[in-house]
Coordinates of C-alpha atoms and ligand atoms in Angstrom, one line a residue:
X20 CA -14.0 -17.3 -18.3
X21 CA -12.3 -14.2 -17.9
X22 CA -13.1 -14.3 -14.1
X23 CA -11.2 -17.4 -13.9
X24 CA -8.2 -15.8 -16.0
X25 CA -8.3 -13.2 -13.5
X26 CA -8.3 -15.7 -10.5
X27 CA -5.2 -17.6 -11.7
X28 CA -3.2 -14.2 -12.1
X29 CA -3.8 -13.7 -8.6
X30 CA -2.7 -17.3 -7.9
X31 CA 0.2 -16.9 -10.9
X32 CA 1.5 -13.4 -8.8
X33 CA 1.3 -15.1 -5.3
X34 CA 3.4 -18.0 -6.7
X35 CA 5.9 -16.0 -7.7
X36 CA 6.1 -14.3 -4.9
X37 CA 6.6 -16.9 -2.6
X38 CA 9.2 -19.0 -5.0
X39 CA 11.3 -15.4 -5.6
X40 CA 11.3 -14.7 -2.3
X41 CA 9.2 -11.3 -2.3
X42 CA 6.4 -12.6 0.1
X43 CA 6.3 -15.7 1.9
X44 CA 2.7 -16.9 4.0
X45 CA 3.7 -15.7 8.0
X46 CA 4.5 -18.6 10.4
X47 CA 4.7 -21.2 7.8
X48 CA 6.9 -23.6 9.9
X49 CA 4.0 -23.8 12.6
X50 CA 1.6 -24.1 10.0
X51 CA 1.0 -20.3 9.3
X52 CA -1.3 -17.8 10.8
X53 CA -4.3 -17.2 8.4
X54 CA -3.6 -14.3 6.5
X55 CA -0.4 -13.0 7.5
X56 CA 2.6 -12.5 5.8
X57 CA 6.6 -12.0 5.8
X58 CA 8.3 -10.1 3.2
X59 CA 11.2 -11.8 1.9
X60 CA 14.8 -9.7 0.9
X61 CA 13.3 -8.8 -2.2
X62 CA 10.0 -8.0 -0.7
X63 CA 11.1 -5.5 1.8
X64 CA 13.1 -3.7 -1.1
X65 CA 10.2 -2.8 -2.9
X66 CA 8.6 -1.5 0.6
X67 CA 11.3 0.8 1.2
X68 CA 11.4 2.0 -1.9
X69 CA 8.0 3.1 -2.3
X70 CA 7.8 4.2 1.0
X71 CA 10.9 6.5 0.2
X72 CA 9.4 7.5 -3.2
X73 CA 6.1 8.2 -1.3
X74 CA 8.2 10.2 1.7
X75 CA 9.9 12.1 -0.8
X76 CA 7.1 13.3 -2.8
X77 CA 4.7 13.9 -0.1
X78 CA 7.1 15.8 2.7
X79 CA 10.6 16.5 0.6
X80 CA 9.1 17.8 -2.1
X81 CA 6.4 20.0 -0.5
X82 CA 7.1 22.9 1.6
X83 CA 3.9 22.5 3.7
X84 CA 4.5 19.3 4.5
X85 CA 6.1 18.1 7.2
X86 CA 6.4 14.4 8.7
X87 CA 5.9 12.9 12.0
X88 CA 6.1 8.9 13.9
X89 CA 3.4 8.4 16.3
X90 CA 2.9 5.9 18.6
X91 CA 1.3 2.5 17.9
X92 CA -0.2 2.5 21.3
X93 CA -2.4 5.4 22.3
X94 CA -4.4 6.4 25.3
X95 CA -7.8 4.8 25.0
X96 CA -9.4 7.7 24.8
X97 CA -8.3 9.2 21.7
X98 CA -10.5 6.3 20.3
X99 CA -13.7 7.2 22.5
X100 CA -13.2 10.7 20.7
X101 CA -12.1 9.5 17.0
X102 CA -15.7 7.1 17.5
X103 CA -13.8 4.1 16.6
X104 CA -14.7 2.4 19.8
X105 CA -18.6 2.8 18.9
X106 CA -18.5 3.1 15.5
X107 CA -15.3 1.1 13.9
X108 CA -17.2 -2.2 13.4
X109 CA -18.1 -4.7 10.3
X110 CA -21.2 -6.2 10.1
X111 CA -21.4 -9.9 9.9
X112 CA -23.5 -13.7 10.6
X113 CA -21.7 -16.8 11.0
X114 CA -23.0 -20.1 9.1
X115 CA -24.7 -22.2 12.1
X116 CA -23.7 -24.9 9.9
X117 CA -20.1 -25.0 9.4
X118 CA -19.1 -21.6 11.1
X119 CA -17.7 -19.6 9.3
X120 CA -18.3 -15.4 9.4
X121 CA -19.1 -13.3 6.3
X122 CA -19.6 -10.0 6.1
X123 CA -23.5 -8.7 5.2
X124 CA -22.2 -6.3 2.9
X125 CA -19.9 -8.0 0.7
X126 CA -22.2 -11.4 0.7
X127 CA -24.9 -9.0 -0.5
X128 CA -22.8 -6.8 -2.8
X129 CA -22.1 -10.2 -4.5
X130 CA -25.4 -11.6 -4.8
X131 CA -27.0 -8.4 -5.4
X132 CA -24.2 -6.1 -7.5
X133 CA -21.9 -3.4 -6.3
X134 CA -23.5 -0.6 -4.7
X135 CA -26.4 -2.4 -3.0
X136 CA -25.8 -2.3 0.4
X137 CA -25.2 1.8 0.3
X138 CA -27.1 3.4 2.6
X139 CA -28.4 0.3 3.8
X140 CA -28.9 0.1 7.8
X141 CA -27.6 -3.0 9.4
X142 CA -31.8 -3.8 10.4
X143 CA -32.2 -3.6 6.0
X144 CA -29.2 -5.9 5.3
X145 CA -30.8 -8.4 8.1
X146 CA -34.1 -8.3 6.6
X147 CA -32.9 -8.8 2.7
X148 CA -30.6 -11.9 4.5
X149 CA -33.4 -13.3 6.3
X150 CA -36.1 -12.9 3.0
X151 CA -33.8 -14.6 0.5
X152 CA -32.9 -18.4 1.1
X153 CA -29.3 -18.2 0.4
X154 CA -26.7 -21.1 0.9
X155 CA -23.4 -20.5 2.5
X156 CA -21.3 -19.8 0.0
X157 CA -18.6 -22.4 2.0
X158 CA -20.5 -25.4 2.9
X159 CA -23.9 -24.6 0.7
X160 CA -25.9 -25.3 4.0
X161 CA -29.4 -23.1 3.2
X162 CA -30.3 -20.4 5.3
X163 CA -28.9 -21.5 8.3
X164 CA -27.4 -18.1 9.2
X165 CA -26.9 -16.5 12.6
X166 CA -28.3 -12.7 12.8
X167 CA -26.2 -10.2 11.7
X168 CA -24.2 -8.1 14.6
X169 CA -21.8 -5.4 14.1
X170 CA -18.3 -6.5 15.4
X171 CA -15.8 -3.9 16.9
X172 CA -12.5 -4.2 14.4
X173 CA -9.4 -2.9 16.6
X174 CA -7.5 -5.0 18.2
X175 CA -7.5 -5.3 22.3
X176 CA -4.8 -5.7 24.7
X177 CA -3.8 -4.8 28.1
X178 CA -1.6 -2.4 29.5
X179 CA 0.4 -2.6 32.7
X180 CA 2.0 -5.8 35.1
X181 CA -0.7 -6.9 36.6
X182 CA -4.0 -7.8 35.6
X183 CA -6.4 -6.1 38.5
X184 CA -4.5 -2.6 37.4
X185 CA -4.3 -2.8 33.7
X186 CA -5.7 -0.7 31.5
X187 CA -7.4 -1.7 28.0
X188 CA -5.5 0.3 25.4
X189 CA -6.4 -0.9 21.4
X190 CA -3.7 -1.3 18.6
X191 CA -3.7 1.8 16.1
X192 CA -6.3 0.8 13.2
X193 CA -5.5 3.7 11.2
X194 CA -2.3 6.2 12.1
X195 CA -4.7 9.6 11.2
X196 CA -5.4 9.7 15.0
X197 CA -1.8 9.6 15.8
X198 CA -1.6 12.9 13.7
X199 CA -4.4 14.8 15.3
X200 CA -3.3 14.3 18.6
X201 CA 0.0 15.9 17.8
X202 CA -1.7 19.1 16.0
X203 CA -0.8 21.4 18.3
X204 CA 3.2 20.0 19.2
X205 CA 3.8 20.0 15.5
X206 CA 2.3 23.8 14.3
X207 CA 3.9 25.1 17.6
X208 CA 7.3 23.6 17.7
X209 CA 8.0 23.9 13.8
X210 CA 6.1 27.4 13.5
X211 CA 3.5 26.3 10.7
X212 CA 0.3 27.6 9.9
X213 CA -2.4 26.5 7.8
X214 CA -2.7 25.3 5.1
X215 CA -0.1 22.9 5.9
X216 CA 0.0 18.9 6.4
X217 CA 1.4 16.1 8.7
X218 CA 2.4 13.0 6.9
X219 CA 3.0 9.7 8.1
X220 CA 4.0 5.9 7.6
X221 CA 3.3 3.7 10.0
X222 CA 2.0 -0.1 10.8
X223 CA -2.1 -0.4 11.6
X224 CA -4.1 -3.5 13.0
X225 CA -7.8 -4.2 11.9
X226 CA -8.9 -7.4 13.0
X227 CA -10.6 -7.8 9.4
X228 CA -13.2 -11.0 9.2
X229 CA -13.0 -11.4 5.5
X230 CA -9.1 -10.8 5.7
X231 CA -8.2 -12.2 2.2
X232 CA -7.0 -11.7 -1.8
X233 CA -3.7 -12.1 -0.6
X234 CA -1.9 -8.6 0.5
X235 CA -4.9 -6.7 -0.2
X236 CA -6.8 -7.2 2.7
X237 CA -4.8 -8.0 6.4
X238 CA -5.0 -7.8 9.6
X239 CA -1.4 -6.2 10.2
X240 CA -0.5 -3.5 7.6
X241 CA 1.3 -0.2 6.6
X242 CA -0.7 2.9 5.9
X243 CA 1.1 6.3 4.5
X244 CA -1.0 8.8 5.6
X245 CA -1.3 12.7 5.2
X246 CA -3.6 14.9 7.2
X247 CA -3.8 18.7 5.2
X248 CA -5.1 21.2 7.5
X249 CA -6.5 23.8 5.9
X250 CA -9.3 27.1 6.5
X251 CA -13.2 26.1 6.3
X252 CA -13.6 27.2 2.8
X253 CA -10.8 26.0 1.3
X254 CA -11.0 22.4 1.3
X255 CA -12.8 21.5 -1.9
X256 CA -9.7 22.9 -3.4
X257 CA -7.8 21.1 -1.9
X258 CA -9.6 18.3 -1.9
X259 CA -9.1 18.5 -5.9
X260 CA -5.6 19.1 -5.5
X261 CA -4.4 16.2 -3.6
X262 CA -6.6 13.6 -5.7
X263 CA -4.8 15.0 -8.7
X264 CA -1.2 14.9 -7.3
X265 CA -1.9 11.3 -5.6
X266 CA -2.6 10.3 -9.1
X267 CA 0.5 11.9 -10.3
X268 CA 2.3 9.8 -7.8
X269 CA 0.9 6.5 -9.3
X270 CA 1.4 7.5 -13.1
X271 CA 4.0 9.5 -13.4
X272 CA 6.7 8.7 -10.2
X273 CA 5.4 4.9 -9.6
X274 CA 4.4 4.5 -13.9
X275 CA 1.5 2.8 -13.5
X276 CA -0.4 2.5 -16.5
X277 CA -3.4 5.1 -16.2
X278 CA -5.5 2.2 -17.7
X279 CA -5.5 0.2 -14.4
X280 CA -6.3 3.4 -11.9
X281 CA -9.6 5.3 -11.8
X282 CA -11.7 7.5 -9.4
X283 CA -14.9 6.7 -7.9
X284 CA -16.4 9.1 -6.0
X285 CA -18.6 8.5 -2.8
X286 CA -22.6 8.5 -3.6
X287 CA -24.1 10.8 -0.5
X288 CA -25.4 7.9 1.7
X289 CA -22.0 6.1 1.6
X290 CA -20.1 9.3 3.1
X291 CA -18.9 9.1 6.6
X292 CA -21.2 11.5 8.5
X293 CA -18.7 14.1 9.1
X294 CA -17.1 14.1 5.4
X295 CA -18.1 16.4 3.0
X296 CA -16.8 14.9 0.3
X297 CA -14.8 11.8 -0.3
X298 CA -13.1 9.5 -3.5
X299 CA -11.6 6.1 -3.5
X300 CA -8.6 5.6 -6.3
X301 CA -9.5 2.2 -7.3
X302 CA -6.5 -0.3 -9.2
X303 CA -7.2 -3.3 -11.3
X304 CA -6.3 -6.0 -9.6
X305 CA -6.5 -9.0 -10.7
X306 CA -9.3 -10.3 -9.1
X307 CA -11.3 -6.6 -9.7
X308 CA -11.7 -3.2 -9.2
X309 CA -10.3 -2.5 -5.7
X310 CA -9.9 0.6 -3.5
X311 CA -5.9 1.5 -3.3
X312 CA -5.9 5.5 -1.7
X313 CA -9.1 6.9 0.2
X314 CA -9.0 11.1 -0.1
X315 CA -11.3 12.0 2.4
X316 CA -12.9 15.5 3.2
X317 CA -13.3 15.5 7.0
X318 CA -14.0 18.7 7.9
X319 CA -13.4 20.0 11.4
X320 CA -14.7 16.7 12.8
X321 CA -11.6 14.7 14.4
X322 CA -9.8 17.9 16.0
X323 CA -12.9 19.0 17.8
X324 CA -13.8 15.8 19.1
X325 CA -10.6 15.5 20.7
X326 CA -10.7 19.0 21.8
X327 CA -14.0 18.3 23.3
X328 CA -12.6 15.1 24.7
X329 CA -8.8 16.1 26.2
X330 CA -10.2 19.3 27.1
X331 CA -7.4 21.2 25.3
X332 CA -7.4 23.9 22.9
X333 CA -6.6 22.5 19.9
X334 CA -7.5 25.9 17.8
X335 CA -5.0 27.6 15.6
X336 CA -4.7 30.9 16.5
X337 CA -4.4 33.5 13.5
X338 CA -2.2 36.2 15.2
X339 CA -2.0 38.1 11.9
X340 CA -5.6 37.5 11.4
X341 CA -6.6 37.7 14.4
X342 CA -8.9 34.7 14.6
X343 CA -8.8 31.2 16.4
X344 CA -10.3 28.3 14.6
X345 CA -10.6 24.5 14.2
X346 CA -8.7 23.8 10.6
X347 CA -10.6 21.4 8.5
X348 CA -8.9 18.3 6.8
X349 CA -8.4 16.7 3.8
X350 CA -6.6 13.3 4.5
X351 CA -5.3 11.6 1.9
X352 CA -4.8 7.7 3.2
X353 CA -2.8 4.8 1.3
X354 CA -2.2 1.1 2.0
X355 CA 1.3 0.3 1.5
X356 CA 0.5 -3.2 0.9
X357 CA -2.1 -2.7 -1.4
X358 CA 0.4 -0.7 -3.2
X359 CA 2.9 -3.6 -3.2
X360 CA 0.2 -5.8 -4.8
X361 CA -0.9 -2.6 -7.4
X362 CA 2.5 -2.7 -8.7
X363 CA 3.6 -5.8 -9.0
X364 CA 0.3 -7.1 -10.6
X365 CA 0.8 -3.7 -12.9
X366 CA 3.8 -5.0 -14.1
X367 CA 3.3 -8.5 -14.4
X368 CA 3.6 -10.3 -17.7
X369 CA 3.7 -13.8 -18.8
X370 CA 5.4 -12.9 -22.5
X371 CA 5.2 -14.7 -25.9
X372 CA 9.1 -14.7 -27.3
X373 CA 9.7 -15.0 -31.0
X374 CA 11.1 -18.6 -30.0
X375 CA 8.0 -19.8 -28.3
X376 CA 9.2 -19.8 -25.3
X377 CA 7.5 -18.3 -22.7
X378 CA 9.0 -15.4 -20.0
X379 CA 7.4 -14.2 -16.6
X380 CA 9.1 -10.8 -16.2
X381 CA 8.1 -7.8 -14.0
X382 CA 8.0 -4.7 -15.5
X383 CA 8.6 -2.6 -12.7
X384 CA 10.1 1.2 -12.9
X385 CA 13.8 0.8 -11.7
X386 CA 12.8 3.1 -8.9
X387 CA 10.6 0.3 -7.3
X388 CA 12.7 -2.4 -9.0
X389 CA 14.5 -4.3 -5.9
X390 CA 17.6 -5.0 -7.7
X391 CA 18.8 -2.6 -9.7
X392 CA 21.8 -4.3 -11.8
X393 CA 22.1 -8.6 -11.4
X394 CA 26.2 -9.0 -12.3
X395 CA 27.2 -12.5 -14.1
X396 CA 30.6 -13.6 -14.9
X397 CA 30.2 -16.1 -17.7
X398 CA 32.1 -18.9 -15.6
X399 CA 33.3 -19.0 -12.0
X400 CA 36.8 -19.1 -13.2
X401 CA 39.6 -18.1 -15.7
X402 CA 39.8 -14.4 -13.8
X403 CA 36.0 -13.3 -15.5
X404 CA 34.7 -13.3 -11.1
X405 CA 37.4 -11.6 -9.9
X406 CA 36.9 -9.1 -12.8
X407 CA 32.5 -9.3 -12.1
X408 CA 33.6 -8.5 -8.5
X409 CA 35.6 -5.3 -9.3
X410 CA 32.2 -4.3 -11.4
X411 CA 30.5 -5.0 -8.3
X412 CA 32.2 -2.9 -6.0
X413 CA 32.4 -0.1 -8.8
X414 CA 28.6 0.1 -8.7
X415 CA 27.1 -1.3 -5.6
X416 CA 27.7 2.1 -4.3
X417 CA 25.1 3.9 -6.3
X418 CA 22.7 0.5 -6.9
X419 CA 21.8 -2.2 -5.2
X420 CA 23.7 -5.1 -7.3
X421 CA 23.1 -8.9 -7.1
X422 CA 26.3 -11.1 -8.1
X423 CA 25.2 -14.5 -9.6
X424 CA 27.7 -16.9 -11.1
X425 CA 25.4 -20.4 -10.7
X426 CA 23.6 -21.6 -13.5
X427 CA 23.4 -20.8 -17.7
X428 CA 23.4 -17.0 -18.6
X429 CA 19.8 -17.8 -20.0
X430 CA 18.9 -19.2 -17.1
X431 CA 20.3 -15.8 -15.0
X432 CA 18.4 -13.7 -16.8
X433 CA 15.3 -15.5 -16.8
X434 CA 15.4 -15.3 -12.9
X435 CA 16.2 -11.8 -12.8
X436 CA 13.3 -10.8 -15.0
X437 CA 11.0 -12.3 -12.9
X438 CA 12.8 -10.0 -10.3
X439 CA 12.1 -6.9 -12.0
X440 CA 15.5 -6.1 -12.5
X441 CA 15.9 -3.2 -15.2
X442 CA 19.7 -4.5 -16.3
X443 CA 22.2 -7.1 -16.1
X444 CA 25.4 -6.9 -17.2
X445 CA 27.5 -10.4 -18.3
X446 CA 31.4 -10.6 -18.2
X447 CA 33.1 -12.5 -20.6
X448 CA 36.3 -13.4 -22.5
X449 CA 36.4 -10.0 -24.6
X450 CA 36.0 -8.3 -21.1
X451 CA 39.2 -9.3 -20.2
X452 CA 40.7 -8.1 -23.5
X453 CA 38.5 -4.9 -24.3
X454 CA 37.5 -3.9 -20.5
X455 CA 34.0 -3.5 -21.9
X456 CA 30.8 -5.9 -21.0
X457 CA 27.5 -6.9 -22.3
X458 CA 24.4 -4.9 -20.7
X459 CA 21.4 -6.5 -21.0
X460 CA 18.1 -4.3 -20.8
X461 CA 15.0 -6.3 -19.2
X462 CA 12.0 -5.0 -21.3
X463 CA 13.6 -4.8 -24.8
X464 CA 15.7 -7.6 -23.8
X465 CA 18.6 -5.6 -26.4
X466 CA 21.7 -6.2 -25.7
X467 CA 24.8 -3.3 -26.0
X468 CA 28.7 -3.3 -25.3
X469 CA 29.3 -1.1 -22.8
X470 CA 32.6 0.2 -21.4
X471 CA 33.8 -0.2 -18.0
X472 CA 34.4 3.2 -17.5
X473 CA 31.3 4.4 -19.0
X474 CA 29.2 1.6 -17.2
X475 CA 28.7 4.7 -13.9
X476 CA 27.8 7.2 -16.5
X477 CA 25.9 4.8 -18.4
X478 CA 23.4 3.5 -15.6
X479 CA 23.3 7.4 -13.9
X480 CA 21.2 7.9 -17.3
X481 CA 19.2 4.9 -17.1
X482 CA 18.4 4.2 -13.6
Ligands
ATP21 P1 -11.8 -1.1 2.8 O1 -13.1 -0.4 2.4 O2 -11.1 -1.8 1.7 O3 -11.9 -1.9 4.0 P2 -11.2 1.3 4.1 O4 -12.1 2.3 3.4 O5 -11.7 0.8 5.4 O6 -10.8 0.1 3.2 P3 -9.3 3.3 5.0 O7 -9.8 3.3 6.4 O8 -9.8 4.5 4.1 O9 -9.7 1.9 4.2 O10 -7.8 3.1 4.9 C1 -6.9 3.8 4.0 C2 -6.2 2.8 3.1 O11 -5.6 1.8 4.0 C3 -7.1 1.9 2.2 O12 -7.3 2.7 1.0 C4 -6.2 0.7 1.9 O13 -5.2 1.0 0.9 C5 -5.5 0.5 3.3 N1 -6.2 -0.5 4.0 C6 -7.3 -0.4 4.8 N2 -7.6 -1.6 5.4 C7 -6.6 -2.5 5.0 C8 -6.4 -3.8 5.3 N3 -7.1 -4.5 6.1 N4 -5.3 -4.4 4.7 C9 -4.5 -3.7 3.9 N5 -4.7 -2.4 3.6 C10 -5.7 -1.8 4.1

């Protein structure tokens, strides 16, 4: 039962998503493209604004942190040394029946409980498959299931005219390499030494199988990414450090409730093999627990692979010191579209009102809040536009404003609630008699008389 309450949040928050124009499914016209998607106007607002909050707080507001825009396409052989061309796969087996491809770890996870599969070779996971008489979970066919084989996930493509001389180059599935390979450009040209960090936002490509839940699992998406480098030694520290100020981020800048985030740290035979210690933040969403930022110990591994591979010396060298080394890492990596999802589910509410009527209102802070002020003259006429125009302009300077004159004032609100906008302010007859307006305030839904020439003030103290 509460599954299924869960399940029809999920379908309740996509719904509105697509009908208020924050995300709408990708090629729809043709058909679509499985799971991709478009973000609408008020979509993209809410990814630029937590990409700014996240920019700020990561690189502004930290003097060892500086930022950096690598290239989607790198040479192929930054992914021979990072091991994603050998190692970056999924395992999976196909339904003979009706075809379709699952993934041996989440099938089992599901039939078996979380945590099953840890540790788990792929040989193991074949053998439990092929013990058990399992139906595909899609058509119920029994155990008519292909073996399982590990499947690369990067996307490949070719680079250069013509097809005899192209090369095979792979779109980025994470931006971390992007970061490495510019180690030595970055500490050089901007003088930094360890401990410092190279942050970074950026689109990646995993050619996911089980590419579903919406936004929280796609093959196209936005990663914000930091890669600290610090001395051998130092990085349990600072491992501790940047879980706690990532969860800062989420509570205290983003104000997601501390009731939907928690940490689970890696058992030992789920760590990579060159991480010495790693934790997932998981949210609530609404169809479960979910992993939302990986922090990830990874020692000296990814610098001295590519040393080894490009040949280069990618040491620091410690002048005052006098020591060369290899810095290790802590990389603290984020989805931005698993963040989108995160907040919007965290502030979604179907609420009660004393009438009995029922309102669907995001409760987003106004920093991620697309709109910031919806503006409504009371009629299209009589002077009260012209008059919610000249409040416009006033304002849409500082916030981003949304003019709406179409519809009942009721009706106005209702829409902008389910935008997530922290205020609106109506126009009416008194305006043009006292130069003051109603301001309406989304969550407590109180309404207060408000000044003209306090409204700048007024909203600099909100807002
Ligand atoms: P998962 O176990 O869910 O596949 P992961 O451990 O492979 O994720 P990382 O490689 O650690 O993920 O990537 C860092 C972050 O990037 C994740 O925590 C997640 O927020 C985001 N991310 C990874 N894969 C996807 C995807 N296919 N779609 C959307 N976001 C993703």
């Amino acid at each position: 039962m509460a599954q299924e309450k869960e399940d029809s949040k999920l379908k309740d928050i996509v719904s509105l998503c697509k009908r208020r124009g924050f995300v709408f499914p990708g090629s729809e016209i043709y058909g679509g493209l499985s799971n991709s998607f478009d973000y609408g106007p008020y979509g993209v607002e809410i990814l630029n604004n937590l990409k700014k909050l996240w920019w700020e707080y990561f690189v502004h507001r930290r003097e060892d942190v500086i930022g950096l825009d690598s290239s989607i396409l790198l040479h192929p052989g930054v992914w021979e040394a990072s091991g994603h061309i050998s190692n970056f796969s999924d395992p999976l087996f196909d339904c003979k029946s009706c075809k379709v491809r699952f993934r041996v770890d989440h099938f089992l996870e599901e039939k078996k409980g979380e945590g099953f599969t840890i540790g788990k070779s792929l040989e193991e996971l074949q053998e439990v498959l092929r013990s058990e008489d399992y139906s595909c979970p899609k058509c119920g066919t029994k155990g008519s299931f292909t073996e399982a084989r590990n499947f690369n996930l990067m996307f490949k493509t070719q680079q250069g005219a013509n097809e005899g001389g192209s090369v095979d180059i792979y779109l980025r599935p994470e931006t971390a390499q992007g970061i490495f390979i510019n180690f030595k450009n970055v500490y050089s040209t901007c003088r930094r030494k360890p401990p410092f960090g190279i942050a970074q936002i950026g689109k990646s490509f995993r050619n996911e199988i089980m590419a579903r839940q919406f936004v929280f699992r796609t093959r196209e998406f936005e990663q914000m990414e930091m890669e600290f480098f610090c001395e051998q030694g130092t990085q349990k520290d600072w491992f501790e450090h940047w879980v706690n100020y990532c969860i800062e981020f989420l509570e205290v800048t983003l104000e997601i409730k501390k009731e939907s985030i928690r940490i689970r740290e890696h058992e030992k035979a789920e760590l990579s093999f060159y991480s010495d210690k790693t934790s997932d933040i998981e949210f609530k969403f609404p169809f479960g627990w979910g992993e939302l930022w990986g922090i990830a110990s990874r020692t000296d591994y990814d610098l001295n692979q590519h040393e080894k591979f490009s040949k280069q010396d990618l040491k620091y060298n410690d002048q005052v010191n006098n020591k060369k080394y290899i810095p290790y890492v802590v990389e603290p990596a984020l989805g931005l579209n698993r963040l989108f999802l995160a907040v919007i589910s965290d502030a979604y509410e179907e609420e009660k009102l004393p009438d009995g009527e029922t309102r669907v209102v995001l409760h987003l802070s106004s920093k991620i809040a697309p709109i910031k002020i919806g503006i409504f003259p009371l009629m299209k006429k009589d002077g009260l536009d012209s008059k919610a125009k000249e409040i416009q302009n006033l304002l849409r300077n500082h916030w981003y404003c949304e003019y709406d004159d179409s519809g009942a004032i009721g009706k106005r609100y209702r829409r902008q609630d389910e935008l997530g906008t922290p205020f609106c302010i109506t126009i009416d007859y008194d305006t043009l008699k006292d130069e003051s307006v109603t301001v309406r305030e989304r969550d407590s839904m109180k309404q207060e008389r408000i000044s003209i020439n306090n409204l700048k003030t007024y909203f600099i103290d909100k807002i």
